[in-house]
Short mmCIF file of N, CA, C and O in Angstrom, two decimals:
data_model
loop_
_atom_site.label_atom_id
_atom_site.label_comp_id
_atom_site.label_asym_id
_atom_site.label_seq_id
_atom_site.Cartn_x
_atom_site.Cartn_y
_atom_site.Cartn_z
N MET A 1 -117.43 180.52 87.71
CA MET A 1 -117.52 180.65 89.15
C MET A 1 -118.91 180.25 89.64
O MET A 1 -119.05 179.70 90.70
N ARG A 2 -119.95 180.55 88.86
CA ARG A 2 -121.31 180.24 89.25
C ARG A 2 -121.52 178.73 89.42
O ARG A 2 -122.14 178.32 90.42
N PRO A 3 -121.06 177.85 88.51
CA PRO A 3 -121.23 176.40 88.71
C PRO A 3 -120.57 175.91 90.00
O PRO A 3 -121.08 175.02 90.66
N LEU A 4 -119.46 176.52 90.37
CA LEU A 4 -118.78 176.14 91.61
C LEU A 4 -119.67 176.45 92.82
O LEU A 4 -119.77 175.65 93.74
N ARG A 5 -120.35 177.58 92.81
CA ARG A 5 -121.25 177.93 93.91
C ARG A 5 -122.40 176.94 94.02
O ARG A 5 -122.78 176.52 95.11
N TRP A 6 -122.99 176.56 92.88
CA TRP A 6 -124.08 175.57 92.89
C TRP A 6 -123.59 174.23 93.41
O TRP A 6 -124.27 173.56 94.17
N TRP A 7 -122.41 173.84 93.01
CA TRP A 7 -121.85 172.56 93.45
C TRP A 7 -121.61 172.59 94.96
O TRP A 7 -121.95 171.65 95.67
N LEU A 8 -121.06 173.69 95.46
CA LEU A 8 -120.83 173.81 96.90
C LEU A 8 -122.14 173.82 97.68
O LEU A 8 -122.25 173.21 98.75
N ALA A 9 -123.16 174.52 97.16
CA ALA A 9 -124.46 174.56 97.84
C ALA A 9 -125.08 173.17 97.87
O ALA A 9 -125.63 172.75 98.90
N ALA A 10 -124.99 172.43 96.76
CA ALA A 10 -125.54 171.07 96.73
C ALA A 10 -124.80 170.16 97.69
O ALA A 10 -125.40 169.35 98.39
N LEU A 11 -123.49 170.30 97.77
CA LEU A 11 -122.69 169.50 98.70
C LEU A 11 -123.05 169.81 100.14
O LEU A 11 -123.21 168.91 100.97
N LEU A 12 -123.26 171.08 100.47
CA LEU A 12 -123.64 171.48 101.82
C LEU A 12 -125.00 170.91 102.20
O LEU A 12 -125.19 170.38 103.30
N LEU A 13 -125.96 170.99 101.29
CA LEU A 13 -127.30 170.45 101.57
C LEU A 13 -127.28 168.94 101.70
O LEU A 13 -127.99 168.37 102.52
N ALA A 14 -126.47 168.26 100.93
CA ALA A 14 -126.38 166.80 101.03
C ALA A 14 -125.82 166.39 102.38
O ALA A 14 -126.20 165.36 102.93
N GLY A 15 -124.93 167.19 102.96
CA GLY A 15 -124.36 166.89 104.26
C GLY A 15 -125.33 167.14 105.40
O GLY A 15 -125.09 166.73 106.53
N CYS A 16 -126.44 167.81 105.14
CA CYS A 16 -127.41 168.14 106.18
C CYS A 16 -128.64 167.24 106.09
O CYS A 16 -129.76 167.68 106.33
N ALA A 17 -128.45 166.01 105.73
CA ALA A 17 -129.57 165.08 105.58
C ALA A 17 -130.25 164.85 106.93
O ALA A 17 -129.63 164.94 107.98
N GLU A 18 -131.53 164.56 106.86
CA GLU A 18 -132.31 164.27 108.06
C GLU A 18 -131.81 162.99 108.71
O GLU A 18 -131.50 162.01 108.02
N PRO A 19 -131.75 162.94 110.04
CA PRO A 19 -131.39 161.69 110.71
C PRO A 19 -132.48 160.63 110.51
O PRO A 19 -133.64 160.96 110.28
N ASP A 20 -132.10 159.38 110.57
CA ASP A 20 -133.04 158.28 110.45
C ASP A 20 -133.87 158.15 111.72
O ASP A 20 -133.43 158.53 112.80
N LYS A 21 -135.06 157.55 111.60
CA LYS A 21 -135.90 157.26 112.76
C LYS A 21 -135.59 155.88 113.33
O LYS A 21 -136.08 155.54 114.39
N GLN A 22 -134.81 155.10 112.60
CA GLN A 22 -134.44 153.76 113.05
C GLN A 22 -133.03 153.44 112.57
O GLN A 22 -132.67 153.77 111.44
N VAL A 23 -132.24 152.82 113.45
CA VAL A 23 -130.92 152.32 113.09
C VAL A 23 -130.79 150.90 113.60
O VAL A 23 -131.35 150.54 114.64
N THR A 24 -130.04 150.08 112.84
CA THR A 24 -129.79 148.69 113.24
C THR A 24 -128.33 148.38 112.96
O THR A 24 -127.82 148.71 111.89
N ARG A 25 -127.69 147.73 113.91
CA ARG A 25 -126.30 147.29 113.75
C ARG A 25 -126.21 145.84 114.22
O ARG A 25 -126.91 145.44 115.15
N SER A 26 -125.30 145.09 113.60
CA SER A 26 -125.10 143.69 113.96
C SER A 26 -123.78 143.50 114.66
O SER A 26 -122.83 144.27 114.45
N THR A 27 -123.70 142.45 115.49
CA THR A 27 -122.45 142.10 116.13
C THR A 27 -121.47 141.59 115.07
O THR A 27 -121.88 141.17 113.99
N GLU A 28 -120.18 141.63 115.38
CA GLU A 28 -119.16 141.19 114.42
C GLU A 28 -119.35 139.75 113.98
O GLU A 28 -119.10 139.40 112.83
N ASN A 29 -119.82 138.90 114.89
CA ASN A 29 -120.00 137.49 114.55
C ASN A 29 -121.33 137.23 113.85
O ASN A 29 -121.62 136.10 113.47
N GLY A 30 -122.16 138.26 113.69
CA GLY A 30 -123.43 138.11 112.98
C GLY A 30 -124.51 137.38 113.75
O GLY A 30 -125.54 137.02 113.17
N ARG A 31 -124.32 137.17 115.05
CA ARG A 31 -125.32 136.43 115.83
C ARG A 31 -126.49 137.30 116.28
O ARG A 31 -127.60 136.80 116.43
N PHE A 32 -126.24 138.60 116.53
CA PHE A 32 -127.28 139.47 117.07
C PHE A 32 -127.31 140.80 116.32
O PHE A 32 -126.31 141.23 115.76
N SER A 33 -128.49 141.43 116.37
CA SER A 33 -128.61 142.80 115.88
C SER A 33 -129.21 143.65 116.99
O SER A 33 -129.98 143.16 117.83
N VAL A 34 -128.85 144.93 116.99
CA VAL A 34 -129.37 145.90 117.95
C VAL A 34 -130.05 147.00 117.14
O VAL A 34 -129.45 147.55 116.21
N SER A 35 -131.29 147.32 117.50
CA SER A 35 -132.04 148.36 116.80
C SER A 35 -132.55 149.40 117.78
O SER A 35 -132.95 149.06 118.89
N LEU A 36 -132.54 150.65 117.35
CA LEU A 36 -133.14 151.76 118.08
C LEU A 36 -134.14 152.41 117.14
O LEU A 36 -133.81 152.71 115.99
N GLU A 37 -135.37 152.61 117.62
CA GLU A 37 -136.42 153.17 116.77
C GLU A 37 -137.24 154.20 117.55
O GLU A 37 -137.68 153.93 118.66
N ALA A 38 -137.44 155.36 116.93
CA ALA A 38 -138.23 156.43 117.53
C ALA A 38 -139.32 156.86 116.55
O ALA A 38 -139.18 156.70 115.34
N GLU A 39 -140.39 157.41 117.09
CA GLU A 39 -141.50 157.86 116.25
C GLU A 39 -141.12 159.07 115.41
O GLU A 39 -141.61 159.26 114.30
N LYS A 40 -140.23 159.92 115.95
CA LYS A 40 -139.77 161.09 115.20
C LYS A 40 -138.27 161.24 115.40
O LYS A 40 -137.69 160.64 116.30
N ASN A 41 -137.65 162.08 114.57
CA ASN A 41 -136.20 162.23 114.62
C ASN A 41 -135.78 163.64 115.04
O ASN A 41 -134.69 164.08 114.73
N TRP A 42 -136.65 164.36 115.73
CA TRP A 42 -136.35 165.71 116.18
C TRP A 42 -137.03 166.00 117.52
O TRP A 42 -138.02 165.37 117.86
N LEU A 43 -136.47 166.95 118.25
CA LEU A 43 -137.02 167.40 119.53
C LEU A 43 -136.70 168.86 119.74
O LEU A 43 -135.71 169.36 119.23
N HIS A 44 -137.51 169.53 120.53
CA HIS A 44 -137.18 170.86 121.05
C HIS A 44 -136.35 170.63 122.32
O HIS A 44 -136.46 169.58 122.96
N PRO A 45 -135.52 171.60 122.73
CA PRO A 45 -134.77 171.46 123.98
C PRO A 45 -135.70 171.12 125.14
O PRO A 45 -136.77 171.70 125.28
N GLY A 46 -135.31 170.14 125.95
CA GLY A 46 -136.08 169.74 127.13
C GLY A 46 -137.16 168.72 126.86
O GLY A 46 -137.72 168.16 127.80
N GLU A 47 -137.51 168.45 125.60
CA GLU A 47 -138.56 167.48 125.30
C GLU A 47 -138.07 166.04 125.46
O GLU A 47 -136.88 165.76 125.48
N VAL A 48 -139.06 165.13 125.54
CA VAL A 48 -138.80 163.72 125.80
C VAL A 48 -139.17 162.89 124.57
O VAL A 48 -140.16 163.17 123.90
N LEU A 49 -138.37 161.86 124.31
CA LEU A 49 -138.60 160.97 123.17
C LEU A 49 -138.46 159.51 123.62
O LEU A 49 -137.38 159.09 124.02
N PRO A 50 -139.56 158.72 123.58
CA PRO A 50 -139.44 157.29 123.86
C PRO A 50 -138.76 156.60 122.68
O PRO A 50 -139.06 156.90 121.52
N VAL A 51 -137.87 155.68 122.98
CA VAL A 51 -137.13 154.95 121.94
C VAL A 51 -137.28 153.45 122.20
O VAL A 51 -136.98 152.96 123.29
N LEU A 52 -137.76 152.74 121.19
CA LEU A 52 -137.89 151.29 121.28
C LEU A 52 -136.53 150.66 120.99
O LEU A 52 -135.90 150.97 119.98
N VAL A 53 -136.11 149.79 121.90
CA VAL A 53 -134.83 149.09 121.77
C VAL A 53 -135.12 147.62 121.49
O VAL A 53 -135.95 147.01 122.18
N ARG A 54 -134.45 147.08 120.48
CA ARG A 54 -134.68 145.67 120.13
C ARG A 54 -133.33 144.99 119.94
O ARG A 54 -132.46 145.48 119.23
N VAL A 55 -133.18 143.84 120.61
CA VAL A 55 -132.03 142.96 120.38
C VAL A 55 -132.60 141.68 119.82
O VAL A 55 -133.53 141.11 120.38
N GLU A 56 -132.05 141.24 118.69
CA GLU A 56 -132.58 140.05 118.03
C GLU A 56 -131.48 139.04 117.76
O GLU A 56 -130.40 139.39 117.30
N SER A 57 -131.77 137.77 118.06
CA SER A 57 -130.89 136.68 117.68
C SER A 57 -131.15 136.41 116.20
O SER A 57 -132.25 136.01 115.82
N LEU A 58 -130.16 136.63 115.37
CA LEU A 58 -130.34 136.49 113.92
C LEU A 58 -130.44 135.04 113.48
O LEU A 58 -130.86 134.76 112.36
N ALA A 59 -130.08 134.11 114.36
CA ALA A 59 -130.17 132.68 114.05
C ALA A 59 -131.43 132.05 114.63
O ALA A 59 -131.58 130.83 114.64
N GLY A 60 -132.35 132.88 115.13
CA GLY A 60 -133.57 132.35 115.76
C GLY A 60 -133.33 132.06 117.22
O GLY A 60 -132.36 132.54 117.83
N PRO A 61 -134.20 131.23 117.84
CA PRO A 61 -134.04 130.91 119.26
C PRO A 61 -132.66 130.28 119.53
O PRO A 61 -132.15 129.50 118.73
N LEU A 62 -132.07 130.67 120.65
CA LEU A 62 -130.74 130.16 121.02
C LEU A 62 -130.84 128.77 121.63
O LEU A 62 -131.83 128.43 122.28
N GLU A 63 -129.79 127.98 121.45
CA GLU A 63 -129.77 126.66 122.06
C GLU A 63 -129.57 126.77 123.57
O GLU A 63 -130.23 126.09 124.34
N HIS A 64 -128.68 127.66 123.98
CA HIS A 64 -128.40 127.85 125.41
C HIS A 64 -128.85 129.25 125.82
O HIS A 64 -128.74 130.20 125.05
N SER A 65 -129.33 129.37 127.04
CA SER A 65 -129.80 130.66 127.55
C SER A 65 -128.67 131.67 127.54
O SER A 65 -127.50 131.32 127.67
N LEU A 66 -129.05 132.93 127.40
CA LEU A 66 -128.07 134.02 127.39
C LEU A 66 -128.62 135.18 128.20
O LEU A 66 -129.78 135.56 128.04
N VAL A 67 -127.79 135.72 129.08
CA VAL A 67 -128.10 136.94 129.82
C VAL A 67 -126.92 137.88 129.61
O VAL A 67 -125.77 137.50 129.87
N ASP A 68 -127.18 139.08 129.09
CA ASP A 68 -126.11 140.04 128.81
C ASP A 68 -126.65 141.44 129.05
O ASP A 68 -127.86 141.63 129.17
N THR A 69 -125.77 142.42 129.09
CA THR A 69 -126.14 143.80 129.38
C THR A 69 -126.13 144.64 128.10
O THR A 69 -125.21 144.53 127.29
N LEU A 70 -127.14 145.47 127.97
CA LEU A 70 -127.24 146.44 126.90
C LEU A 70 -127.02 147.80 127.55
O LEU A 70 -127.81 148.22 128.41
N LYS A 71 -125.92 148.48 127.18
CA LYS A 71 -125.54 149.74 127.82
C LYS A 71 -125.90 150.92 126.92
O LYS A 71 -125.82 150.82 125.70
N PHE A 72 -126.27 152.05 127.54
CA PHE A 72 -126.66 153.25 126.82
C PHE A 72 -125.90 154.46 127.32
O PHE A 72 -125.54 154.54 128.48
N TRP A 73 -125.71 155.43 126.42
CA TRP A 73 -125.23 156.76 126.79
C TRP A 73 -125.74 157.73 125.73
O TRP A 73 -126.13 157.33 124.64
N ALA A 74 -125.77 159.01 126.10
CA ALA A 74 -126.35 160.01 125.21
C ALA A 74 -125.48 161.25 125.15
O ALA A 74 -124.72 161.54 126.08
N ASN A 75 -125.63 161.99 124.05
CA ASN A 75 -125.02 163.30 123.88
C ASN A 75 -126.15 164.32 123.78
O ASN A 75 -127.16 164.05 123.14
N ASN A 76 -125.96 165.47 124.41
CA ASN A 76 -126.94 166.57 124.38
C ASN A 76 -128.30 166.15 124.92
O ASN A 76 -129.34 166.57 124.42
N GLY A 77 -128.27 165.29 125.93
CA GLY A 77 -129.49 164.86 126.58
C GLY A 77 -129.18 163.76 127.59
O GLY A 77 -128.03 163.40 127.80
N THR A 78 -130.25 163.23 128.19
CA THR A 78 -130.10 162.15 129.16
C THR A 78 -130.97 160.97 128.74
O THR A 78 -131.96 161.13 128.02
N LEU A 79 -130.60 159.79 129.23
CA LEU A 79 -131.34 158.56 128.96
C LEU A 79 -131.72 157.88 130.25
O LEU A 79 -130.95 157.87 131.21
N ALA A 80 -132.89 157.27 130.27
CA ALA A 80 -133.30 156.46 131.41
C ALA A 80 -134.01 155.23 130.84
O ALA A 80 -134.89 155.38 130.00
N PRO A 81 -133.62 154.06 131.23
CA PRO A 81 -132.48 153.72 132.08
C PRO A 81 -131.18 153.77 131.28
O PRO A 81 -131.19 153.90 130.05
N SER A 82 -130.05 153.62 131.98
CA SER A 82 -128.75 153.64 131.31
C SER A 82 -128.28 152.25 130.93
O SER A 82 -127.26 152.11 130.25
N LEU A 83 -128.99 151.22 131.38
CA LEU A 83 -128.68 149.85 130.95
C LEU A 83 -129.91 148.97 131.10
O LEU A 83 -130.81 149.25 131.88
N LEU A 84 -129.94 147.94 130.28
CA LEU A 84 -130.99 146.93 130.34
C LEU A 84 -130.33 145.56 130.38
O LEU A 84 -129.28 145.36 129.76
N VAL A 85 -130.95 144.62 131.08
CA VAL A 85 -130.46 143.24 131.10
C VAL A 85 -131.28 142.46 130.07
O VAL A 85 -132.50 142.36 130.18
N VAL A 86 -130.58 141.96 129.06
CA VAL A 86 -131.21 141.21 127.97
C VAL A 86 -131.10 139.73 128.31
O VAL A 86 -130.01 139.23 128.58
N ALA A 87 -132.23 139.03 128.29
CA ALA A 87 -132.24 137.60 128.61
C ALA A 87 -132.98 136.83 127.51
O ALA A 87 -134.09 137.20 127.14
N PHE A 88 -132.31 135.80 127.01
CA PHE A 88 -132.92 134.89 126.04
C PHE A 88 -132.92 133.49 126.66
O PHE A 88 -131.89 133.03 127.15
N ALA A 89 -134.08 132.83 126.65
CA ALA A 89 -134.16 131.44 127.13
C ALA A 89 -133.69 130.52 126.01
O ALA A 89 -134.05 130.72 124.85
N GLY A 90 -132.90 129.54 126.36
CA GLY A 90 -132.37 128.61 125.37
C GLY A 90 -133.29 127.40 125.18
O GLY A 90 -134.02 127.01 126.09
N THR A 91 -133.24 126.81 123.98
CA THR A 91 -134.07 125.64 123.70
C THR A 91 -133.59 124.41 124.48
O THR A 91 -134.38 123.51 124.75
N ALA A 92 -132.31 124.37 124.87
CA ALA A 92 -131.79 123.24 125.64
C ALA A 92 -132.13 123.34 127.13
O ALA A 92 -131.96 122.38 127.87
N ASP A 93 -132.62 124.49 127.55
CA ASP A 93 -132.96 124.71 128.96
C ASP A 93 -134.39 124.23 129.19
O ASP A 93 -135.35 124.88 128.80
N SER A 94 -134.54 123.09 129.84
CA SER A 94 -135.86 122.50 130.02
C SER A 94 -136.77 123.35 130.92
O SER A 94 -137.99 123.23 130.85
N ALA A 95 -136.19 124.20 131.76
CA ALA A 95 -136.99 125.04 132.65
C ALA A 95 -137.42 126.34 131.99
O ALA A 95 -138.22 127.09 132.54
N ALA A 96 -136.89 126.62 130.81
CA ALA A 96 -137.19 127.88 130.14
C ALA A 96 -138.61 127.88 129.59
O ALA A 96 -139.09 126.90 129.04
N ILE A 97 -139.26 129.00 129.75
CA ILE A 97 -140.62 129.18 129.23
C ILE A 97 -140.60 130.35 128.25
O ILE A 97 -139.96 131.36 128.49
N GLY A 98 -141.31 130.21 127.18
CA GLY A 98 -141.43 131.32 126.22
C GLY A 98 -140.14 131.62 125.49
O GLY A 98 -139.68 132.75 125.51
N ARG A 99 -139.56 130.64 124.86
CA ARG A 99 -138.33 130.86 124.11
C ARG A 99 -138.59 131.87 123.00
O ARG A 99 -139.50 131.74 122.22
N SER A 100 -137.73 132.87 122.93
CA SER A 100 -137.90 133.92 121.94
C SER A 100 -136.54 134.31 121.39
O SER A 100 -135.52 134.14 122.05
N SER A 101 -136.55 134.85 120.19
CA SER A 101 -135.31 135.31 119.60
C SER A 101 -135.25 136.84 119.55
O SER A 101 -134.34 137.41 118.98
N VAL A 102 -136.24 137.50 120.17
CA VAL A 102 -136.29 138.97 120.16
C VAL A 102 -136.52 139.48 121.58
O VAL A 102 -137.40 139.00 122.29
N TYR A 103 -135.72 140.47 121.97
CA TYR A 103 -135.90 141.17 123.25
C TYR A 103 -136.25 142.61 122.90
O TYR A 103 -135.58 143.25 122.09
N GLU A 104 -137.31 143.16 123.51
CA GLU A 104 -137.70 144.55 123.29
C GLU A 104 -137.97 145.24 124.62
O GLU A 104 -138.48 144.62 125.55
N ASN A 105 -137.61 146.52 124.66
CA ASN A 105 -137.87 147.35 125.82
C ASN A 105 -137.78 148.81 125.37
O ASN A 105 -137.46 149.08 124.22
N TRP A 106 -138.05 149.73 126.29
CA TRP A 106 -138.05 151.15 125.99
C TRP A 106 -137.02 151.88 126.82
O TRP A 106 -136.79 151.52 127.99
N VAL A 107 -136.41 152.92 126.24
CA VAL A 107 -135.62 153.89 126.98
C VAL A 107 -136.21 155.26 126.65
O VAL A 107 -136.87 155.43 125.62
N ILE A 108 -135.99 156.22 127.53
CA ILE A 108 -136.52 157.56 127.35
C ILE A 108 -135.34 158.53 127.23
O ILE A 108 -134.50 158.60 128.11
N PHE A 109 -135.31 159.26 126.11
CA PHE A 109 -134.30 160.29 125.87
C PHE A 109 -134.93 161.65 126.15
O PHE A 109 -136.02 161.93 125.66
N GLN A 110 -134.25 162.49 126.93
CA GLN A 110 -134.69 163.86 127.14
C GLN A 110 -133.60 164.79 126.64
O GLN A 110 -132.46 164.74 127.11
N ALA A 111 -133.96 165.61 125.65
CA ALA A 111 -133.01 166.57 125.09
C ALA A 111 -132.62 167.59 126.17
O ALA A 111 -133.45 168.01 126.96
N SER A 112 -131.37 167.96 126.18
CA SER A 112 -130.89 168.96 127.13
C SER A 112 -131.62 170.28 126.93
O SER A 112 -131.91 170.68 125.81
N THR A 113 -131.93 170.95 128.03
CA THR A 113 -132.58 172.26 127.93
C THR A 113 -131.62 173.30 127.36
O THR A 113 -132.06 174.35 126.89
N ARG A 114 -130.33 173.01 127.38
CA ARG A 114 -129.32 173.93 126.84
C ARG A 114 -128.95 173.61 125.40
O ARG A 114 -128.15 174.32 124.81
N ALA A 115 -129.53 172.55 124.85
CA ALA A 115 -129.21 172.19 123.47
C ALA A 115 -129.74 173.25 122.52
O ALA A 115 -130.78 173.86 122.76
N THR A 116 -129.00 173.49 121.46
CA THR A 116 -129.39 174.47 120.45
C THR A 116 -129.53 173.77 119.11
O THR A 116 -129.08 172.62 118.96
N PRO A 117 -130.13 174.42 118.13
CA PRO A 117 -130.25 173.79 116.81
C PRO A 117 -128.90 173.42 116.18
O PRO A 117 -128.85 172.61 115.28
N GLN A 118 -127.81 174.01 116.67
CA GLN A 118 -126.49 173.64 116.15
C GLN A 118 -126.03 172.31 116.76
O GLN A 118 -125.07 171.72 116.28
N ASN A 119 -126.69 171.86 117.82
CA ASN A 119 -126.35 170.60 118.47
C ASN A 119 -127.17 169.47 117.86
O ASN A 119 -128.20 169.71 117.24
N GLN A 120 -126.74 168.28 118.09
CA GLN A 120 -127.50 167.10 117.68
C GLN A 120 -127.49 166.13 118.84
O GLN A 120 -126.45 165.90 119.45
N GLY A 121 -128.65 165.60 119.16
CA GLY A 121 -128.71 164.60 120.21
C GLY A 121 -128.31 163.25 119.64
O GLY A 121 -128.54 162.97 118.46
N GLU A 122 -127.69 162.43 120.45
CA GLU A 122 -127.32 161.07 120.04
C GLU A 122 -127.66 160.10 121.15
O GLU A 122 -127.37 160.35 122.32
N ILE A 123 -128.28 158.99 120.76
CA ILE A 123 -128.60 157.91 121.67
C ILE A 123 -127.76 156.73 121.22
O ILE A 123 -127.89 156.26 120.08
N ASN A 124 -126.88 156.26 122.09
CA ASN A 124 -125.98 155.16 121.76
C ASN A 124 -126.34 153.93 122.56
O ASN A 124 -126.62 154.02 123.76
N ALA A 125 -126.32 152.77 121.89
CA ALA A 125 -126.57 151.49 122.55
C ALA A 125 -125.44 150.54 122.19
O ALA A 125 -125.03 150.47 121.03
N LEU A 126 -124.96 149.81 123.19
CA LEU A 126 -123.87 148.85 122.97
C LEU A 126 -124.30 147.50 123.54
O LEU A 126 -124.59 147.38 124.73
N PHE A 127 -124.35 146.50 122.66
CA PHE A 127 -124.63 145.12 123.06
C PHE A 127 -123.53 144.26 122.47
O PHE A 127 -123.35 144.22 121.25
N GLN A 128 -122.80 143.57 123.35
CA GLN A 128 -121.61 142.83 122.95
C GLN A 128 -120.72 143.80 122.18
O GLN A 128 -120.28 144.76 122.74
N ASN A 129 -120.45 143.58 120.90
CA ASN A 129 -119.60 144.53 120.17
C ASN A 129 -120.38 145.31 119.11
O ASN A 129 -119.80 145.91 118.22
N ALA A 130 -121.71 145.30 119.19
CA ALA A 130 -122.53 146.05 118.24
C ALA A 130 -122.95 147.38 118.87
O ALA A 130 -123.57 147.39 119.94
N GLN A 131 -122.58 148.48 118.21
CA GLN A 131 -122.97 149.80 118.70
C GLN A 131 -123.90 150.44 117.69
O GLN A 131 -123.55 150.60 116.52
N ALA A 132 -125.09 150.82 118.15
CA ALA A 132 -126.06 151.52 117.31
C ALA A 132 -126.20 152.94 117.84
O ALA A 132 -126.27 153.14 119.05
N THR A 133 -126.23 153.92 116.93
CA THR A 133 -126.36 155.32 117.31
C THR A 133 -127.53 155.93 116.56
O THR A 133 -127.54 155.98 115.33
N LEU A 134 -128.53 156.39 117.31
CA LEU A 134 -129.69 157.07 116.75
C LEU A 134 -129.48 158.57 116.96
O LEU A 134 -129.29 159.02 118.09
N LYS A 135 -129.52 159.32 115.87
CA LYS A 135 -129.29 160.76 115.95
C LYS A 135 -130.64 161.48 115.98
O LYS A 135 -131.57 161.08 115.29
N VAL A 136 -130.71 162.53 116.80
CA VAL A 136 -131.94 163.30 116.98
C VAL A 136 -131.62 164.77 116.73
O VAL A 136 -130.75 165.34 117.39
N ARG A 137 -132.33 165.37 115.78
CA ARG A 137 -132.12 166.78 115.46
C ARG A 137 -132.75 167.63 116.56
O ARG A 137 -133.87 167.37 117.00
N ILE A 138 -132.04 168.65 117.01
CA ILE A 138 -132.56 169.60 118.00
C ILE A 138 -133.08 170.81 117.21
O ILE A 138 -132.36 171.40 116.43
N THR A 139 -134.35 171.15 117.43
CA THR A 139 -134.96 172.27 116.72
C THR A 139 -135.20 173.42 117.68
O THR A 139 -135.27 173.22 118.89
N PRO A 140 -135.36 174.63 117.15
CA PRO A 140 -135.59 175.78 118.04
C PRO A 140 -136.88 175.59 118.84
O PRO A 140 -137.82 174.97 118.36
N PRO A 141 -136.93 176.12 120.06
CA PRO A 141 -138.16 176.06 120.85
C PRO A 141 -139.30 176.71 120.08
O PRO A 141 -139.10 177.66 119.33
N ALA A 142 -140.51 176.22 120.29
CA ALA A 142 -141.68 176.71 119.56
C ALA A 142 -141.89 178.20 119.75
O ALA A 142 -142.26 178.91 118.82
N GLU A 143 -141.62 178.73 120.95
CA GLU A 143 -141.86 180.15 121.21
C GLU A 143 -140.87 181.05 120.49
O GLU A 143 -141.08 182.24 120.34
N SER A 144 -139.75 180.49 119.98
CA SER A 144 -138.75 181.33 119.30
C SER A 144 -139.02 181.42 117.80
O SER A 144 -138.34 182.13 117.10
N LEU A 145 -140.01 180.69 117.30
CA LEU A 145 -140.30 180.71 115.86
C LEU A 145 -141.11 181.90 115.45
O LEU A 145 -141.82 182.52 116.05
#
């Protein structure tokens, strides 16, 4: 019976792994990747976390310009802004200046004041068909420790 308890305890601890500070997902066609990156992976209720958002053309600079929307939503918190307009200048566009294969911007996640350590915050980003989800652990408020 004792080995079974150890096995169950190990399984429970393995399921409680720390969330990553960065996630990256690619579109189905492999043309773009979407990344979300934060300095830390935890917050107290009501705290704010800046998140760097990156969309990258995996084939380098695009031949034709592209303008598309990057949409966001959150669980156990709020995000600002809720969408970004991603623009890439194409190499075939003679009027384009500063051709780049990477778009970067910031969103701000604020953990809900009602979130508890049993909750987990989630920041979701959707670009074309690539969805990236950054998970944020909610920790007890400092005064409750």
